Coordinates of C-alpha atoms and ligand atoms in Angstrom, one line a residue:
M1 CA 71.4 2.5 135.7
L2 CA 71.5 5.7 138.4
E3 CA 72.2 7.4 135.0
V4 CA 70.0 5.1 133.0
L5 CA 67.1 5.7 136.1
K6 CA 67.1 8.9 135.6
I7 CA 66.4 9.3 132.0
K8 CA 63.8 6.4 132.9
I9 CA 61.9 8.9 134.9
Q10 CA 62.2 11.7 132.5
E11 CA 61.3 9.7 130.2
Y12 CA 57.9 8.9 132.6
L13 CA 57.3 12.3 133.2
N14 CA 57.8 14.4 130.2
K15 CA 55.3 11.6 128.7
R16 CA 52.6 11.6 131.5
V17 CA 53.1 16.2 131.7
N18 CA 52.5 16.1 127.5
E19 CA 49.5 13.8 127.8
E20 CA 47.8 15.2 130.4
M21 CA 47.8 18.1 129.3
N22 CA 48.8 17.8 125.4
L23 CA 51.7 19.7 124.8
S24 CA 55.7 18.1 123.7
L25 CA 57.3 19.5 126.4
S26 CA 61.0 17.8 127.2
L27 CA 61.5 18.8 131.5
V28 CA 64.4 18.3 132.3
V29 CA 65.8 15.8 135.2
E30 CA 68.4 17.1 136.9
N31 CA 71.5 16.0 139.4
P32 CA 71.7 18.6 142.2
K33 CA 74.9 19.2 143.3
D34 CA 74.3 19.4 146.6
K35 CA 73.5 15.4 147.3
T36 CA 71.3 16.7 150.6
K37 CA 69.0 18.4 147.8
G38 CA 67.7 15.2 147.0
D39 CA 69.4 12.8 144.4
I40 CA 67.8 14.7 141.1
A41 CA 65.5 17.5 140.5
I42 CA 63.2 19.1 138.5
P43 CA 63.1 22.0 137.7
S44 CA 59.3 23.8 137.2
F45 CA 60.0 26.8 135.5
Q46 CA 59.5 25.6 132.0
L47 CA 56.1 24.7 132.4
S48 CA 55.2 27.4 134.6
K49 CA 55.8 29.8 131.3
I50 CA 53.3 28.2 129.5
L51 CA 51.0 27.6 131.6
H52 CA 51.5 31.5 133.1
K53 CA 51.2 30.1 136.6
S54 CA 54.3 31.1 139.3
P55 CA 57.1 27.8 139.9
M56 CA 55.4 27.2 143.5
E57 CA 52.2 26.4 141.9
I58 CA 54.0 24.6 139.3
A59 CA 55.9 22.1 141.4
P60 CA 53.4 20.2 143.3
L61 CA 51.7 18.4 139.5
I62 CA 54.8 17.6 139.1
K63 CA 55.5 16.2 142.3
N64 CA 52.3 14.4 141.9
Y65 CA 53.5 12.6 138.4
L66 CA 56.7 11.4 140.5
E67 CA 54.8 10.0 143.3
E68 CA 53.2 7.5 140.7
L69 CA 56.8 5.8 140.7
D70 CA 57.7 3.4 143.0
Y71 CA 61.5 4.6 144.0
F72 CA 61.3 7.1 145.5
E73 CA 61.1 7.5 149.4
K74 CA 60.9 11.4 149.7
I75 CA 59.7 14.2 147.3
E76 CA 59.5 17.3 148.1
C77 CA 58.7 20.7 147.0
V78 CA 61.0 23.4 147.7
G79 CA 60.6 26.9 146.1
P80 CA 59.9 26.1 142.0
Y81 CA 62.3 23.3 143.1
V82 CA 61.0 19.2 142.9
N83 CA 63.2 17.4 144.9
A84 CA 63.7 13.7 145.2
F85 CA 65.4 11.2 147.2
Y86 CA 65.2 7.7 145.8
S87 CA 64.1 4.8 147.7
R88 CA 68.2 3.3 148.5
E89 CA 66.4 -0.4 149.0
K90 CA 64.6 -0.3 146.0
L91 CA 67.8 1.6 144.1
I92 CA 69.5 -0.9 145.4
K93 CA 68.3 -4.4 144.5
L94 CA 67.7 -2.6 140.3
I95 CA 71.9 -1.7 140.4
L96 CA 73.0 -5.0 142.4
D97 CA 70.7 -6.9 139.7
N98 CA 72.4 -5.2 137.2
V99 CA 76.0 -5.3 137.9
D100 CA 75.2 -8.8 138.9
S101 CA 73.8 -9.4 134.9
I102 CA 75.9 -11.5 132.6
K103 CA 75.6 -8.9 129.8
E104 CA 73.7 -10.6 126.8
K105 CA 75.7 -10.5 122.9
N106 CA 72.8 -9.0 120.8
D107 CA 74.1 -7.7 117.5
P108 CA 77.2 -6.2 117.0
K109 CA 76.2 -2.7 117.1
G110 CA 79.3 -2.0 114.2
V111 CA 82.9 -2.8 113.3
I112 CA 85.5 -1.0 114.3
L113 CA 88.6 -1.8 112.9
I114 CA 92.0 0.0 114.9
D115 CA 95.6 0.0 113.1
Y116 CA 98.2 0.2 116.4
S117 CA 101.4 -0.7 117.3
S118 CA 102.1 -0.6 113.0
P119 CA 106.1 -0.8 113.9
N120 CA 108.3 -0.2 111.4
I121 CA 111.0 -4.1 110.4
A122 CA 114.2 -2.8 110.7
K123 CA 114.4 -0.4 112.6
N124 CA 113.1 -0.4 116.8
F125 CA 110.2 -0.9 118.1
S126 CA 109.9 2.3 120.0
I127 CA 108.2 3.8 123.1
G128 CA 105.9 5.3 120.9
H129 CA 105.2 2.5 119.7
L130 CA 104.4 0.5 122.7
R131 CA 102.6 3.7 123.2
S132 CA 100.0 2.8 120.2
T133 CA 100.2 -1.3 121.4
I134 CA 98.9 -0.4 124.7
L135 CA 96.6 2.0 123.9
G136 CA 94.9 0.6 121.0
Q137 CA 94.5 -2.9 122.3
S138 CA 92.7 -1.3 125.6
I139 CA 90.2 1.3 123.4
G140 CA 89.7 -2.8 121.2
N141 CA 88.9 -4.4 124.2
I142 CA 86.4 -1.8 125.4
F143 CA 84.6 -2.0 121.7
E144 CA 84.5 -5.5 121.8
Y145 CA 83.3 -5.5 125.3
L146 CA 80.0 -3.0 124.2
N147 CA 79.4 -5.4 121.7
Y148 CA 81.2 -4.2 118.3
K149 CA 82.8 -6.5 116.2
V150 CA 86.6 -4.5 116.1
V151 CA 89.1 -5.6 114.0
R152 CA 93.4 -5.0 115.0
I153 CA 95.3 -3.9 112.5
N154 CA 98.9 -4.2 112.7
H155 CA 99.9 -1.6 109.5
L156 CA 103.7 -2.9 108.8
G157 CA 106.3 -0.3 107.6
D158 CA 108.0 -2.4 105.3
F159 CA 108.1 -0.3 102.8
G160 CA 111.3 2.5 101.8
T161 CA 114.6 3.2 100.0
Q162 CA 116.5 2.4 103.4
F163 CA 115.4 -1.2 102.1
G164 CA 118.1 -0.9 98.4
K165 CA 120.6 0.3 101.4
L166 CA 120.2 -2.3 104.1
I167 CA 120.0 -5.2 100.8
Y168 CA 123.5 -3.5 99.1
A169 CA 124.7 -3.4 103.7
Y170 CA 124.0 -7.5 103.8
L171 CA 125.2 -8.6 100.3
N172 CA 128.7 -6.3 101.2
W173 CA 129.1 -6.7 104.7
G174 CA 126.4 -8.9 106.6
D175 CA 126.7 -11.9 108.3
K176 CA 123.7 -14.5 107.7
E177 CA 124.0 -16.0 111.4
K178 CA 124.0 -12.3 113.6
V179 CA 121.9 -11.3 111.4
M180 CA 119.3 -14.2 112.7
E181 CA 120.2 -13.7 115.3
N182 CA 119.6 -10.7 116.4
P183 CA 117.5 -9.5 114.1
I184 CA 117.2 -5.1 114.5
S185 CA 120.2 -5.0 116.1
E186 CA 122.1 -6.0 113.3
L187 CA 120.2 -5.2 110.7
V188 CA 120.1 -1.6 112.2
S189 CA 124.2 -2.1 112.2
L190 CA 124.4 -2.7 108.4
Y191 CA 121.9 0.2 107.7
V192 CA 124.1 2.8 109.9
K193 CA 127.0 1.6 108.4
F194 CA 125.8 2.1 104.9
H195 CA 125.5 5.5 105.8
E196 CA 129.0 5.7 106.7
E197 CA 130.2 4.2 103.6
A198 CA 128.2 7.0 101.9
E199 CA 129.5 9.4 103.3
K200 CA 133.1 8.7 101.6
D201 CA 131.4 7.5 99.0
P202 CA 128.5 8.5 97.3
S203 CA 128.2 6.1 94.1
L204 CA 127.1 3.7 96.9
D205 CA 123.1 5.8 97.5
D206 CA 123.0 4.7 93.0
K207 CA 123.4 1.1 94.2
A208 CA 121.3 1.2 97.0
R209 CA 118.6 3.3 94.8
E210 CA 118.8 0.4 92.1
I211 CA 118.5 -2.3 94.4
F212 CA 115.1 -0.9 95.6
N213 CA 114.2 0.1 92.5
E214 CA 114.4 -3.4 91.3
L215 CA 113.4 -5.0 94.4
E216 CA 109.9 -3.1 93.8
E217 CA 110.4 -5.3 90.2
G218 CA 110.6 -7.9 92.1
N219 CA 113.7 -9.8 91.7
P220 CA 113.6 -12.3 93.4
K221 CA 116.7 -12.5 95.2
Y222 CA 116.1 -9.3 96.9
R223 CA 112.7 -9.8 97.8
A224 CA 113.5 -12.8 99.3
L225 CA 116.5 -10.7 101.4
W226 CA 113.4 -8.5 102.0
S227 CA 111.1 -11.1 103.0
S228 CA 113.7 -12.9 105.4
F229 CA 114.5 -8.9 106.8
K230 CA 110.5 -8.9 107.8
D231 CA 110.5 -11.8 109.0
A232 CA 113.4 -11.6 111.9
S233 CA 112.4 -8.0 112.6
L234 CA 108.8 -9.6 113.1
K235 CA 110.0 -12.4 114.9
E236 CA 111.0 -9.8 117.8
F237 CA 108.6 -7.9 118.3
K238 CA 106.5 -10.7 118.4
R239 CA 108.2 -11.5 122.0
I240 CA 107.1 -7.9 123.0
Y241 CA 103.8 -8.3 121.7
D242 CA 103.5 -12.3 123.3
L243 CA 105.0 -10.5 127.2
L244 CA 101.9 -8.1 126.7
G245 CA 99.7 -10.4 125.4
V246 CA 98.2 -8.2 122.0
T247 CA 97.2 -10.1 119.1
F248 CA 96.1 -8.8 115.8
D249 CA 93.3 -10.1 113.7
E250 CA 95.3 -8.5 110.7
Y251 CA 98.7 -7.6 109.6
S252 CA 99.0 -5.4 106.8
S253 CA 101.6 -3.7 104.6
E254 CA 103.1 -0.8 103.5
A255 CA 104.9 -2.5 100.4
S256 CA 101.9 -4.6 99.4
A257 CA 99.7 -0.9 100.2
S258 CA 102.3 0.7 97.6
R259 CA 102.3 -2.0 94.8
D260 CA 98.4 -1.6 94.9
S261 CA 98.2 2.3 94.7
N262 CA 97.6 2.6 91.1
R263 CA 93.9 1.8 92.0
V264 CA 93.9 4.8 94.4
L265 CA 95.7 6.7 92.0
S266 CA 93.1 5.9 89.1
L267 CA 89.9 6.5 91.2
L268 CA 91.8 10.4 92.8
D269 CA 93.0 11.1 88.4
K270 CA 88.4 10.4 87.9
K271 CA 87.8 12.8 90.2
N272 CA 90.1 14.9 88.8
L273 CA 92.1 15.9 91.9
L274 CA 95.6 15.4 90.6
E275 CA 98.4 17.5 89.9
I276 CA 101.5 18.0 88.5
D277 CA 104.0 20.0 91.1
N278 CA 108.0 20.4 90.1
G279 CA 106.8 16.9 88.1
A280 CA 105.7 15.1 91.9
T281 CA 102.0 14.6 91.9
I282 CA 100.1 16.7 93.9
I283 CA 96.1 16.9 95.5
R284 CA 95.3 20.3 96.6
I285 CA 93.7 20.1 100.3
G286 CA 93.0 23.9 100.9
D287 CA 95.0 26.7 101.6
D288 CA 95.3 26.3 105.6
I289 CA 96.9 23.0 105.2
P290 CA 99.9 22.1 102.7
P291 CA 99.2 19.7 99.2
A292 CA 99.2 15.7 99.9
I293 CA 102.4 14.6 97.9
V294 CA 101.5 11.7 96.6
K295 CA 103.5 10.7 93.7
R296 CA 107.2 11.6 94.3
S297 CA 109.1 12.6 90.7
D298 CA 110.1 9.2 90.3
G299 CA 107.0 7.6 89.9
A300 CA 107.7 6.2 93.9
T301 CA 104.5 6.4 96.2
L302 CA 104.2 8.2 99.6
Y303 CA 103.3 7.3 103.1
I304 CA 99.7 8.9 102.4
T305 CA 99.4 7.2 99.1
R306 CA 99.7 4.1 100.7
D307 CA 97.5 4.8 103.8
L308 CA 94.4 5.9 101.2
E309 CA 94.8 3.1 99.1
E310 CA 94.8 0.9 102.2
I311 CA 92.3 2.2 103.7
H312 CA 90.0 1.5 100.0
R313 CA 91.2 -2.1 100.6
R314 CA 89.5 -1.5 104.0
Y315 CA 86.7 -0.4 103.5
D316 CA 86.2 -2.8 100.7
K317 CA 86.7 -6.0 102.8
Y318 CA 85.0 -4.8 106.1
H319 CA 82.9 -2.1 105.8
F320 CA 84.0 -0.4 108.5
D321 CA 82.2 2.1 111.1
Q322 CA 85.3 3.6 112.3
M323 CA 88.9 3.2 111.3
L324 CA 90.9 4.6 114.4
Y325 CA 94.7 5.4 113.9
C326 CA 96.5 5.2 116.6
V327 CA 99.3 7.2 116.2
G328 CA 101.6 9.3 118.2
N329 CA 100.7 13.5 117.8
E330 CA 104.0 13.7 115.9
Q331 CA 102.0 12.8 112.7
K332 CA 98.8 15.1 113.4
L333 CA 99.0 17.5 110.5
Y334 CA 99.9 14.0 108.1
F335 CA 96.1 12.4 109.2
N336 CA 94.3 16.0 108.4
Q337 CA 95.7 15.5 105.4
L338 CA 95.0 12.2 104.3
K339 CA 91.3 13.0 106.1
R340 CA 91.3 16.2 103.8
V341 CA 92.0 14.2 100.7
L342 CA 89.2 11.6 101.8
K343 CA 86.5 15.0 101.6
R344 CA 88.1 15.6 99.1
M345 CA 87.6 12.4 97.2
D346 CA 84.1 12.2 98.7
A347 CA 85.0 8.4 100.0
P348 CA 82.3 7.0 101.4
F349 CA 83.8 6.5 104.8
K350 CA 85.6 9.9 104.4
D351 CA 83.9 11.1 108.5
S352 CA 84.5 7.9 109.7
V353 CA 88.1 8.0 110.5
T354 CA 89.9 9.2 113.4
H355 CA 93.3 10.2 114.3
V356 CA 93.5 8.5 118.0
N357 CA 96.7 10.4 118.7
F358 CA 99.2 10.2 121.8
G359 CA 101.6 12.2 123.9
L360 CA 105.3 11.5 124.5
I361 CA 106.7 9.4 127.6
L362 CA 109.3 11.9 128.8
T363 CA 112.6 11.2 131.1
G364 CA 113.5 13.6 133.1
G365 CA 111.4 16.1 131.1
K366 CA 112.7 15.1 127.6
K367 CA 111.3 13.0 125.2
M368 CA 112.4 9.1 126.2
S369 CA 113.9 6.8 123.8
T370 CA 114.8 3.3 123.9
R371 CA 117.5 4.0 120.3
H372 CA 120.8 2.1 121.5
G373 CA 120.3 1.2 118.2
N374 CA 118.2 -1.9 118.3
A375 CA 114.6 -3.0 120.2
I376 CA 116.6 -4.1 122.8
G377 CA 116.2 -0.7 125.2
L378 CA 112.5 -1.4 125.7
N379 CA 113.2 -5.0 126.3
E380 CA 115.5 -3.7 129.0
V381 CA 112.4 -1.4 130.3
L382 CA 110.0 -4.5 130.0
N383 CA 113.0 -6.6 131.7
E384 CA 113.5 -4.0 134.8
S385 CA 109.6 -3.6 135.4
I386 CA 109.4 -7.7 136.0
R387 CA 112.8 -7.0 138.0
L388 CA 111.0 -4.6 140.2
A389 CA 108.2 -6.5 140.8
K390 CA 109.8 -8.9 141.5
E391 CA 111.6 -8.1 144.8
H392 CA 107.9 -6.3 145.8
I393 CA 106.7 -9.4 146.0
Q394 CA 109.3 -11.1 147.9
E395 CA 109.0 -8.3 150.8
K396 CA 105.3 -8.7 151.6
N397 CA 105.3 -12.6 150.4
D398 CA 108.7 -14.2 149.9
S399 CA 106.7 -18.3 150.4
L400 CA 105.2 -17.8 147.1
D401 CA 106.2 -20.6 144.6
D402 CA 105.6 -18.8 141.3
K403 CA 107.4 -16.1 142.2
D404 CA 108.5 -15.5 138.2
E405 CA 106.2 -15.9 136.4
I406 CA 103.7 -13.6 138.8
A407 CA 106.6 -10.8 138.9
K408 CA 106.1 -10.9 135.0
N409 CA 103.1 -10.2 134.9
V410 CA 102.9 -7.6 137.1
G411 CA 105.1 -6.3 136.4
V412 CA 104.2 -6.2 132.6
S413 CA 100.9 -4.8 133.7
A414 CA 102.7 -1.6 135.6
I415 CA 103.3 0.1 132.8
I416 CA 100.2 -0.9 131.2
F417 CA 98.4 1.3 133.7
N418 CA 100.8 3.5 134.0
D419 CA 100.8 3.9 130.9
L420 CA 96.8 4.7 130.3
K421 CA 96.1 6.2 133.6
N422 CA 97.2 9.1 131.6
Y423 CA 94.9 10.8 129.1
H424 CA 96.4 9.4 125.8
E425 CA 97.2 13.3 124.6
N426 CA 99.2 15.1 126.8
D427 CA 102.7 13.4 127.4
Y428 CA 103.8 11.8 130.6
E429 CA 106.6 12.1 132.9
F430 CA 107.8 8.0 133.1
N431 CA 109.3 7.0 136.7
L432 CA 109.5 3.1 136.9
E433 CA 110.2 2.9 141.1
D434 CA 106.8 4.4 141.4
A435 CA 105.2 2.7 138.4
T436 CA 105.7 -0.8 140.0
R437 CA 104.8 0.2 144.1
F438 CA 102.2 -1.9 145.5
E439 CA 100.5 1.3 147.2
G440 CA 99.3 4.6 145.5
Q441 CA 97.6 5.0 141.2
T442 CA 99.2 1.6 140.3
G443 CA 98.7 -1.1 138.6
P444 CA 99.8 -3.5 141.1
Y445 CA 98.2 -1.6 143.4
L446 CA 95.1 -3.0 142.1
Q447 CA 95.9 -6.4 141.4
Y448 CA 96.8 -6.7 144.8
T449 CA 93.0 -5.1 146.1
S450 CA 92.2 -7.8 144.3
V451 CA 94.2 -10.8 145.5
R452 CA 92.9 -9.0 149.3
I453 CA 89.7 -10.0 148.4
S454 CA 89.9 -13.4 146.9
S455 CA 91.4 -14.6 150.0
I456 CA 88.6 -13.4 152.0
L457 CA 86.2 -14.9 149.5
K458 CA 88.3 -18.3 149.9
Q459 CA 87.4 -18.0 153.8
S460 CA 83.9 -18.7 153.8
D461 CA 80.9 -19.3 150.9
F462 CA 78.7 -16.3 150.9
D463 CA 74.4 -16.8 149.7
K464 CA 73.9 -13.5 147.7
D465 CA 70.7 -14.3 148.1
N466 CA 69.8 -14.1 152.1
I467 CA 71.7 -10.5 152.1
S468 CA 70.2 -7.5 153.8
F469 CA 69.3 -4.3 151.8
E470 CA 69.2 -2.4 154.9
L471 CA 72.3 -3.2 155.5
L472 CA 73.8 -2.3 152.0
S473 CA 71.8 0.9 153.5
K474 CA 74.3 3.1 155.8
D475 CA 76.6 5.1 153.5
D476 CA 79.9 3.4 153.5
F477 CA 78.0 0.3 151.8
F478 CA 75.5 2.3 149.3
E479 CA 78.7 5.1 148.4
I480 CA 81.0 1.5 147.2
V481 CA 77.5 0.2 145.3
K482 CA 76.6 3.8 143.6
K483 CA 80.1 3.4 142.3
L484 CA 79.7 -0.5 141.1
D485 CA 76.7 1.3 139.0
E486 CA 79.4 4.0 137.3
F487 CA 80.9 1.4 135.5
D488 CA 79.2 1.1 132.6
V489 CA 78.6 5.2 132.6
I490 CA 82.4 5.3 132.5
L491 CA 82.5 2.6 129.9
E492 CA 80.6 5.3 127.1
K493 CA 82.9 7.8 127.9
C494 CA 85.7 6.0 127.4
K495 CA 83.8 4.8 123.8
E496 CA 82.9 8.4 123.1
E497 CA 86.8 10.1 123.3
Y498 CA 88.6 6.7 122.9
A499 CA 90.1 7.5 126.5
P500 CA 90.8 4.1 128.7
N501 CA 92.1 6.7 131.3
Y502 CA 88.6 7.2 132.9
L503 CA 88.5 3.8 133.7
A504 CA 91.5 3.5 135.1
K505 CA 90.9 6.5 137.8
Y506 CA 87.2 4.6 138.4
L507 CA 89.3 1.5 139.0
L508 CA 91.5 3.1 140.9
Q509 CA 88.8 5.2 142.9
L510 CA 86.7 1.5 143.5
A511 CA 90.2 -0.1 144.8
S512 CA 90.7 2.0 147.3
L513 CA 86.8 2.2 148.9
F514 CA 86.9 -0.8 148.5
N515 CA 90.5 -0.9 151.5
S516 CA 89.0 1.6 153.1
F517 CA 86.1 -0.1 154.0
Y518 CA 88.0 -3.3 154.9
S519 CA 90.0 -0.9 157.0
K520 CA 86.6 -0.7 159.2
E521 CA 84.3 -3.6 158.2
K522 CA 85.3 -6.5 159.5
C523 CA 83.8 -9.3 156.8
L524 CA 84.0 -13.0 157.8
V525 CA 81.4 -11.7 160.9
D526 CA 79.2 -14.6 162.7
D527 CA 76.1 -13.0 161.9
I528 CA 75.3 -14.8 158.2
I529 CA 73.4 -11.7 156.3
E530 CA 75.2 -9.8 157.6
R531 CA 78.0 -11.8 155.7
N532 CA 76.3 -12.6 153.1
T533 CA 75.9 -8.8 152.7
K534 CA 79.8 -8.0 153.3
L535 CA 81.2 -11.0 150.8
Y536 CA 78.9 -10.5 148.4
L537 CA 79.9 -6.4 148.1
I538 CA 83.1 -6.8 147.8
Y539 CA 82.7 -10.2 145.8
L540 CA 80.7 -7.3 143.3
I541 CA 83.7 -5.2 144.1
K542 CA 86.6 -7.7 142.6
S543 CA 84.4 -8.9 139.6
R544 CA 84.4 -5.0 138.0
L545 CA 88.5 -4.7 139.2
D546 CA 89.3 -7.8 137.3
L547 CA 86.8 -7.2 134.2
G548 CA 88.3 -3.3 134.4
M549 CA 92.1 -5.1 134.7
K550 CA 91.1 -7.1 131.9
L551 CA 90.0 -3.8 129.1
L552 CA 92.7 -2.0 130.2
G553 CA 94.8 -4.6 128.7
M554 CA 96.6 -6.3 132.3
K555 CA 97.2 -9.1 133.8
L556 CA 95.1 -10.7 136.2
V557 CA 96.9 -12.9 139.2
D558 CA 95.5 -15.2 142.2
K559 CA 98.5 -14.4 144.6
M560 CA 101.0 -11.6 144.9
Ligands
LIG601 N1 105.0 3.0 110.8 C1 104.7 4.6 111.3 C2 105.2 4.9 112.0 O1 106.6 4.3 112.9 C3 102.8 3.9 112.0 C4 102.0 3.4 110.6 C5 100.6 4.4 111.3 N2 99.5 3.7 110.9 C6 99.1 3.9 109.5 N3 98.5 3.6 108.5 N4 99.9 5.2 109.3 O2 105.5 6.0 112.2

């Protein structure tokens, strides 16, 4: 609102100046660093140069135009500047109406595809996949809130020669029951066993390759096995998604992209981009970057071939305005190659692709890994967080009845918030104890603040049409009103930079403003108007906190 208002004022000023003096200027309204100088300031240099008058002579002219608007309490000319102070009461009314209004849904502003999570079948769901899941989910929520159509895609890594090895290992040493019970850890150990055996007997590698080729050609027995591995893995991944509350609109598959890849390969061929190099098919994309290999000498497709095919399929289906890939920093070069190939192809969507890259999660300065040979590592992290949350809840409020459910929501949200409060491109150090604390820069702190507000609101009704704007104009109150107003600007910034951390930081500031407000001000006072005013204000804080947490992908709790 404040920003919006500033722009409105700027537009008004330019319209007036230009029409009266027959100019086409664009005067700029500034935000003075020193707030005692005014809420906005307009320098008069630009106009003074054109009119050949001193800035001091021009300032009063500008002041006159501003006076035509009724937003201000005071407008001063200070040397070459015009400084204006908003009338707090008018401003507050504008802001609160805006914060409390329901956003109308217009036609979507665009179609945003987000490729996130995207784990590999029969392998661990790594910490990196977790970070991708959390980040992609939140970016999707933010775009959706800002009225975009969002399509969430989970691109499964279900292709590769390792499936030949896996099938061989399963047929020779596998135990169906065990695999069904604990698919990922069993499949990972079968894979490990294959490598041990192949050390002793290298002919196994040829056998595995043969199986893989037959799998690609559609051997029904192999396909059935591959597909059962895929189902079993997905079942395990879905446990994590359920815990996080994540769903997808579509699952895509590297294997099917590989099967369809002749389409994109012939497109590339038509554009004369393919070259044979040592038997492999490559595309040169510049001297500063290695060429993209799209076909190996044995004819097999590569990761990039499958992504190239898949993005064409996605464009045909959705005509997206943006295609976002939430994948770790280690694939930076790869996504540069992908974008270069799309440029060389002159694909209609060549400028709409973004790699939303993210850093590592560290413990003790080293890359955190859940590699115990299975996916349990990650579940362990989540479960440990839930356990710690439960401990904290017991300390605070042992009489709650649905502690387990609350602990689950608090523990999982703690991990989500702990991740999103960090700027995604950076690495960060993971400390579960810190993440689950009820005080400090944590998810539980936000949830706890929201619960505190609920419990105040439960004690009394309020009438929001009977409040005091004079009271809201007092510094402590006004501070909060301005913070509430920032919400929209913050979300735009999150959207522009694909960076939910700005929202996370904002929520922390809002929560701490509430907490210091509440330590000074009693809300349930006898004076009706004062009570209405205070309760309405904290009600608005809670609604912003709750909305913000939801956009981050956190769970709301009503007790804790
Ligand atoms: N499965 C890949 C991995 O785990 C990530 C895939 C990301 N998405 C994509 N379209 N390349 O590294």
